[in-house]
Coordinates of C-alpha atoms in Angstrom, one line a residue:
M1 CA 43.9 -137.7 -38.2
K2 CA 45.0 -134.0 -38.6
G3 CA 42.5 -131.3 -38.5
K4 CA 43.0 -128.0 -40.3
S5 CA 46.3 -126.2 -39.9
A6 CA 44.5 -123.5 -38.4
L7 CA 43.6 -125.4 -35.3
N8 CA 47.2 -125.5 -34.0
Q9 CA 46.9 -121.7 -33.5
L10 CA 43.8 -122.3 -31.2
S11 CA 42.6 -123.9 -28.0
P12 CA 39.4 -125.1 -27.1
Y13 CA 37.2 -122.8 -25.0
Q14 CA 38.3 -123.3 -21.3
Q15 CA 35.4 -122.6 -19.2
G16 CA 36.1 -121.6 -15.6
K17 CA 36.0 -124.0 -12.5
Q18 CA 32.3 -125.1 -11.5
I19 CA 31.2 -123.6 -8.1
K20 CA 30.7 -127.1 -6.6
D21 CA 34.3 -127.6 -7.6
I22 CA 35.3 -124.1 -5.7
Q23 CA 33.2 -124.8 -2.7
K24 CA 34.7 -127.9 -2.2
E25 CA 38.6 -126.8 -2.9
Y26 CA 38.2 -123.7 -0.5
G27 CA 35.7 -125.1 1.9
L28 CA 32.9 -122.4 1.2
D29 CA 29.4 -122.5 1.7
R30 CA 28.4 -120.1 -1.2
I31 CA 30.0 -118.7 -4.2
V32 CA 28.6 -115.6 -6.3
K33 CA 29.3 -116.1 -9.8
L34 CA 30.1 -112.8 -11.8
A35 CA 32.1 -114.3 -14.6
S36 CA 29.7 -114.8 -17.4
N37 CA 27.8 -111.7 -17.3
E38 CA 24.5 -113.6 -16.7
N39 CA 21.3 -112.0 -15.7
P40 CA 21.5 -112.3 -11.6
Y41 CA 17.7 -111.9 -11.6
G42 CA 16.7 -114.6 -13.4
Y43 CA 14.4 -114.6 -16.3
S44 CA 10.6 -113.8 -16.8
K45 CA 8.4 -115.5 -14.4
H46 CA 6.0 -116.3 -17.3
V47 CA 8.6 -118.5 -18.9
R48 CA 9.0 -120.2 -15.5
D49 CA 5.0 -120.5 -15.2
F50 CA 4.6 -121.8 -18.7
F51 CA 7.0 -124.7 -18.1
L52 CA 5.7 -125.7 -14.9
H53 CA 2.1 -126.3 -16.6
N54 CA 3.4 -127.5 -19.9
I55 CA 5.7 -130.2 -21.4
T56 CA 7.3 -129.8 -24.7
E57 CA 7.4 -132.9 -26.8
F58 CA 10.9 -134.2 -27.0
N59 CA 11.0 -136.7 -29.6
I60 CA 9.5 -134.2 -32.2
Y61 CA 12.2 -131.8 -34.2
P62 CA 11.9 -128.2 -33.5
D63 CA 10.4 -125.7 -35.9
G64 CA 13.7 -125.2 -38.3
Y65 CA 12.3 -122.2 -39.6
T66 CA 11.2 -120.8 -35.9
A67 CA 8.2 -119.5 -37.2
E68 CA 6.2 -118.4 -34.2
L69 CA 9.0 -116.4 -32.8
R70 CA 10.1 -115.0 -36.3
T71 CA 6.7 -113.6 -36.5
A72 CA 7.0 -112.0 -33.0
I73 CA 10.6 -110.6 -33.4
A74 CA 9.5 -109.1 -36.9
G75 CA 6.7 -107.1 -35.6
K76 CA 8.3 -105.8 -32.5
L77 CA 11.2 -104.6 -34.5
N78 CA 9.2 -103.4 -37.7
V79 CA 11.4 -106.0 -39.9
K80 CA 10.2 -108.5 -42.5
E81 CA 10.5 -112.1 -41.4
N82 CA 12.9 -113.3 -44.2
H83 CA 15.1 -110.2 -42.6
L84 CA 15.9 -112.8 -39.8
I85 CA 18.3 -115.5 -38.8
F86 CA 18.0 -117.7 -35.5
G87 CA 21.2 -119.5 -33.9
S88 CA 21.8 -121.1 -30.8
G89 CA 22.8 -118.0 -29.1
S90 CA 24.1 -115.2 -31.0
E91 CA 27.1 -116.8 -31.0
E92 CA 26.6 -119.7 -33.4
I93 CA 25.4 -116.6 -35.6
V94 CA 29.3 -115.5 -35.4
A95 CA 30.4 -119.0 -36.6
M96 CA 27.8 -119.1 -39.2
I97 CA 29.2 -115.5 -40.6
C98 CA 32.6 -116.9 -40.7
R99 CA 31.8 -119.8 -42.2
A100 CA 29.8 -118.3 -45.0
F101 CA 32.4 -115.3 -45.8
L102 CA 35.5 -116.1 -44.6
Y103 CA 38.1 -118.4 -46.3
P104 CA 41.9 -118.5 -46.8
G105 CA 43.3 -115.5 -48.6
T106 CA 40.8 -113.3 -47.3
N107 CA 40.9 -111.2 -44.0
T108 CA 38.5 -109.9 -41.2
V109 CA 38.9 -106.5 -39.1
M110 CA 38.0 -106.1 -35.5
A111 CA 39.0 -104.3 -32.3
A112 CA 41.0 -105.7 -29.4
P113 CA 40.2 -106.5 -27.1
T114 CA 36.7 -107.5 -28.3
F115 CA 34.5 -110.8 -28.2
P116 CA 36.7 -113.4 -28.7
Q117 CA 34.8 -115.8 -30.7
Y118 CA 35.1 -113.5 -33.6
K119 CA 38.8 -114.3 -34.0
H120 CA 38.4 -117.8 -32.9
N121 CA 36.0 -118.5 -35.7
A122 CA 37.9 -116.6 -38.5
I123 CA 40.9 -118.3 -37.6
I124 CA 39.3 -121.9 -38.0
E125 CA 38.2 -120.5 -41.5
G126 CA 41.6 -119.8 -42.8
A127 CA 41.3 -115.8 -42.7
L128 CA 43.7 -113.5 -41.6
V129 CA 42.7 -111.5 -38.3
R130 CA 43.7 -107.7 -38.2
E131 CA 43.1 -106.7 -34.6
I132 CA 43.1 -102.3 -33.8
P133 CA 43.3 -101.4 -30.3
T134 CA 40.7 -99.8 -28.6
V135 CA 41.2 -96.3 -27.3
N136 CA 40.1 -96.3 -23.5
G137 CA 37.7 -99.6 -24.4
Y138 CA 36.2 -97.8 -27.6
H139 CA 36.7 -98.8 -30.9
D140 CA 39.3 -97.0 -33.0
L141 CA 36.8 -96.7 -36.3
D142 CA 39.2 -94.6 -38.1
K143 CA 42.4 -97.4 -37.9
M144 CA 39.5 -100.0 -38.4
L145 CA 38.5 -98.4 -41.8
G146 CA 42.6 -97.9 -42.5
A147 CA 42.8 -101.7 -42.2
I148 CA 40.6 -102.6 -44.5
D149 CA 41.7 -103.8 -48.0
E150 CA 40.5 -105.4 -51.4
K151 CA 40.8 -108.8 -49.2
T152 CA 38.7 -107.9 -46.4
K153 CA 35.6 -109.6 -46.3
V154 CA 34.3 -108.9 -42.8
V155 CA 34.5 -106.1 -40.0
W156 CA 33.3 -106.8 -36.5
L157 CA 31.6 -104.1 -34.5
C158 CA 30.6 -104.8 -30.8
S159 CA 28.2 -102.3 -29.0
P160 CA 28.4 -102.4 -26.1
N161 CA 32.0 -103.8 -26.4
N162 CA 32.7 -107.0 -24.7
P163 CA 34.9 -107.0 -22.3
T164 CA 35.2 -103.2 -22.3
G165 CA 31.4 -102.1 -22.2
S166 CA 31.7 -99.2 -24.3
V167 CA 28.9 -97.9 -27.0
I168 CA 30.0 -96.8 -30.4
P169 CA 28.1 -93.4 -30.5
K170 CA 25.2 -93.6 -33.5
S171 CA 26.9 -90.6 -35.4
D172 CA 30.3 -92.4 -35.2
F173 CA 28.7 -95.5 -36.4
Q174 CA 26.9 -94.0 -39.1
S175 CA 30.0 -92.0 -40.5
F176 CA 31.9 -95.4 -40.2
M177 CA 29.1 -97.1 -42.5
K178 CA 29.1 -94.5 -45.2
K179 CA 32.9 -94.8 -45.5
C180 CA 33.1 -98.5 -45.5
P181 CA 32.9 -100.4 -48.8
D182 CA 29.4 -101.7 -49.4
N183 CA 30.9 -105.0 -50.5
I184 CA 32.3 -105.7 -47.2
L185 CA 29.8 -107.2 -44.3
V186 CA 29.8 -105.2 -41.1
V187 CA 28.3 -107.2 -38.1
L188 CA 27.2 -105.1 -35.3
D189 CA 27.0 -107.1 -32.4
E190 CA 24.4 -105.8 -29.8
A191 CA 24.3 -108.8 -27.1
Y192 CA 24.1 -106.2 -24.5
Y193 CA 21.5 -103.8 -26.4
E194 CA 18.8 -103.9 -23.6
Y195 CA 21.3 -102.6 -21.2
M196 CA 22.2 -99.4 -23.0
E197 CA 21.1 -96.2 -21.4
D198 CA 19.3 -94.6 -24.2
L199 CA 17.8 -97.3 -26.3
E200 CA 15.8 -94.8 -28.6
S201 CA 18.8 -93.0 -29.9
N202 CA 21.0 -96.1 -30.1
N203 CA 18.1 -97.8 -32.2
T204 CA 20.1 -99.3 -35.2
I205 CA 17.5 -101.3 -36.5
E206 CA 16.1 -98.7 -38.1
H207 CA 19.3 -98.0 -40.2
L208 CA 19.3 -101.5 -41.6
S209 CA 17.5 -100.3 -44.8
D210 CA 20.3 -97.8 -45.4
Y211 CA 23.2 -100.3 -45.5
S212 CA 22.9 -103.4 -47.6
N213 CA 26.0 -104.8 -46.0
L214 CA 24.9 -104.7 -42.5
I215 CA 23.9 -107.3 -40.0
L216 CA 22.9 -106.7 -36.2
L217 CA 23.1 -109.5 -33.8
R218 CA 21.1 -109.7 -30.7
T219 CA 20.5 -112.6 -28.1
F220 CA 18.4 -113.7 -25.2
S221 CA 21.1 -114.9 -23.3
K222 CA 21.9 -111.8 -21.4
A223 CA 19.1 -109.4 -20.1
F224 CA 16.3 -111.9 -21.0
G225 CA 18.1 -114.4 -18.6
L226 CA 17.9 -117.4 -21.0
A227 CA 21.6 -118.3 -21.1
G228 CA 20.8 -122.1 -20.6
L229 CA 18.5 -122.2 -23.5
R230 CA 20.7 -121.1 -26.2
I231 CA 19.0 -118.9 -28.6
G232 CA 19.7 -115.4 -30.4
Y233 CA 19.1 -113.9 -33.8
G234 CA 20.4 -111.5 -36.6
V235 CA 18.7 -109.0 -38.6
S236 CA 20.1 -108.1 -42.0
N237 CA 18.9 -108.3 -45.8
V238 CA 17.3 -111.1 -47.7
E239 CA 20.6 -112.1 -49.5
I240 CA 22.8 -112.2 -46.5
V241 CA 20.2 -114.2 -44.6
K242 CA 20.1 -116.7 -47.4
N243 CA 23.8 -117.2 -47.3
L244 CA 23.8 -117.6 -43.8
D245 CA 20.7 -120.0 -43.8
V246 CA 22.7 -122.3 -46.3
V247 CA 25.4 -122.9 -43.2
R248 CA 22.8 -123.1 -40.5
G249 CA 22.1 -126.5 -39.3
P250 CA 18.6 -127.4 -40.2
F251 CA 17.5 -127.6 -36.5
N252 CA 19.8 -125.4 -34.6
T253 CA 17.2 -123.9 -32.2
T254 CA 15.3 -126.1 -29.8
S255 CA 11.6 -126.2 -29.2
L256 CA 12.3 -125.3 -25.6
A257 CA 14.5 -121.9 -26.5
Q258 CA 12.1 -121.1 -29.1
R259 CA 8.8 -121.2 -26.5
A260 CA 10.9 -119.6 -23.7
A261 CA 12.2 -116.5 -25.7
L262 CA 8.5 -116.0 -27.4
I263 CA 7.3 -115.8 -23.9
A264 CA 10.2 -113.7 -22.6
L265 CA 10.0 -111.3 -25.4
E266 CA 6.7 -110.2 -24.3
D267 CA 7.6 -109.6 -20.6
T268 CA 9.0 -105.9 -21.4
A269 CA 8.5 -105.0 -17.6
F270 CA 11.0 -107.9 -16.8
I271 CA 13.6 -106.2 -19.0
G272 CA 12.8 -102.8 -17.9
E273 CA 13.4 -103.9 -14.3
T274 CA 16.6 -105.8 -14.9
A275 CA 17.8 -102.5 -16.6
A276 CA 16.9 -100.2 -13.8
K277 CA 18.6 -102.5 -11.2
N278 CA 21.6 -103.0 -13.4
K279 CA 22.0 -99.2 -13.4
L280 CA 21.6 -98.5 -10.0
V281 CA 24.2 -101.2 -8.9
K282 CA 26.6 -100.2 -11.4
Q283 CA 26.6 -96.4 -9.8
S284 CA 27.1 -97.7 -6.7
M285 CA 30.0 -99.9 -7.7
Q286 CA 31.6 -96.9 -9.6
Q287 CA 31.5 -94.8 -6.8
F288 CA 33.2 -97.5 -4.6
L289 CA 35.7 -98.0 -7.1
D290 CA 36.4 -94.0 -7.2
S291 CA 36.5 -94.0 -3.6
I292 CA 39.6 -96.6 -3.8
G293 CA 41.2 -95.2 -6.8
W294 CA 40.5 -97.9 -9.0
K295 CA 39.8 -96.8 -13.0
Y296 CA 37.3 -98.4 -14.9
Y297 CA 35.8 -98.5 -18.2
D298 CA 32.9 -96.7 -19.7
S299 CA 30.1 -99.2 -19.5
Q300 CA 26.8 -99.5 -20.8
A301 CA 26.6 -103.2 -20.1
N302 CA 25.9 -105.5 -17.2
F303 CA 29.6 -105.8 -16.3
L304 CA 32.8 -103.2 -15.7
L305 CA 36.3 -103.7 -16.9
V306 CA 38.5 -102.4 -14.1
S307 CA 42.1 -101.6 -13.9
T308 CA 44.0 -103.4 -10.8
P309 CA 47.0 -102.4 -9.3
I310 CA 48.2 -105.9 -9.3
S311 CA 47.7 -108.5 -12.1
G312 CA 44.0 -109.5 -12.7
T313 CA 44.9 -113.1 -12.2
E314 CA 46.2 -112.2 -8.7
V315 CA 42.7 -110.5 -8.1
F316 CA 40.9 -113.4 -9.4
Q317 CA 42.9 -115.9 -7.2
Y318 CA 42.1 -113.4 -4.1
L319 CA 38.4 -113.2 -4.9
V320 CA 37.8 -116.9 -5.6
K321 CA 39.3 -117.6 -2.2
N322 CA 36.6 -115.5 -0.7
G323 CA 33.6 -116.6 -2.9
F324 CA 33.5 -114.6 -6.0
I325 CA 34.1 -115.7 -9.5
I326 CA 35.1 -113.0 -11.8
R327 CA 37.1 -113.1 -15.1
P328 CA 40.8 -112.0 -15.2
G329 CA 41.7 -109.7 -17.7
E330 CA 44.8 -111.8 -19.0
V331 CA 42.4 -114.2 -20.5
L332 CA 40.5 -111.4 -22.2
G333 CA 43.4 -109.5 -23.8
A334 CA 43.5 -107.0 -21.2
P335 CA 46.1 -107.5 -18.8
N336 CA 45.9 -106.0 -15.4
T337 CA 42.2 -105.8 -15.2
I338 CA 39.5 -107.7 -13.8
R339 CA 35.9 -108.0 -15.4
F340 CA 32.8 -108.6 -13.2
T341 CA 29.1 -108.9 -13.6
L342 CA 26.9 -106.6 -11.7
G343 CA 25.3 -108.7 -9.5
E344 CA 22.3 -108.4 -6.7
A345 CA 23.1 -105.4 -4.3
D346 CA 23.9 -107.3 -1.6
D347 CA 26.3 -109.3 -3.4
M348 CA 28.2 -106.2 -4.7
K349 CA 28.4 -104.7 -1.4
L350 CA 30.1 -107.5 -0.2
L351 CA 32.6 -107.6 -3.3
Q352 CA 33.2 -104.1 -2.6
K353 CA 34.3 -105.3 1.2
K354 CA 36.6 -107.8 -0.4
L355 CA 38.1 -105.3 -3.0
A356 CA 38.6 -102.6 -0.1
E357 CA 40.7 -105.0 2.0
L358 CA 42.5 -106.1 -1.0
N359 CA 43.3 -102.4 -2.0
D360 CA 44.6 -101.9 1.7
E361 CA 46.9 -104.9 1.5
T362 CA 48.2 -103.9 -2.0
T363 CA 48.6 -100.4 -0.5
K364 CA 50.6 -101.4 2.7
G365 CA 52.6 -103.5 0.6
N366 CA 53.7 -100.6 -1.6

């Protein structure tokens, strides 16, 4: 059996080596995983407390409408309940968007590098992908507008951008939306929204009513620490949400995920503490990188993309042997860089020590 011809351009997602495998291979007692931008501080203790004392009925299908969580998010964001769509992480909503709006003969515009699943899912649907290089990690919005034509159906904006961490300034975003044809869907992916330094001035929810062609994506996988439960959501208008609901699986978010997200949503103290710790660790890491002369991209997320004097793959191999899993930029479309999650302070101090040693070896070698 042959699949779609478009699949010949793609490879299945390759996750990194598992921690136990690396420990066995290198004889390590402990591994610090900094490759997937997970929350190193876990998740709300209220989620843990609830599931320690309550058991979900696994023989019953989950609520396909996600009613309780829908009501809670609608109230928190001051949007209508029928303006929300839920997915198994916001990543599933990316796939829904491609399935609903892209097909052979259409094209889609995105930055490069950016979250790879935009491109992956667009190719599966047979669409042409137009990638516009970032400038110092930032979206080149003018060139993205210039890449739009009558066959463009979807434009992807990732803010903070993965893997660079850069945020699209609100004024630039508004200017882009005013110039973008209103028959083209603009996806603003805010997976790392809670880490942004000025949430009030970066609040794009309030502008949804201004643009009929906009959908915002957010997730509980990052700052909320529920990556293992897979739940995220999109906010848009009724027409766009209806199209996505048609291609959505009827029970695509689990009862466990819905309940955990509902509880986590209310623990604003945990999110505040997470963002504050992340900021301090980021500042410390940036000061260290300055001291060894390694350049890094502006980031308002929980990770840094760092330029390296040798290939990112070489740095990756060095760090794995020393107990750290990071992402080499070569697999992210950013050669000669590494991306690492901002972990707990003590772990990051040890990472700094290892990078300093590597930098000394590299400098001597030159």
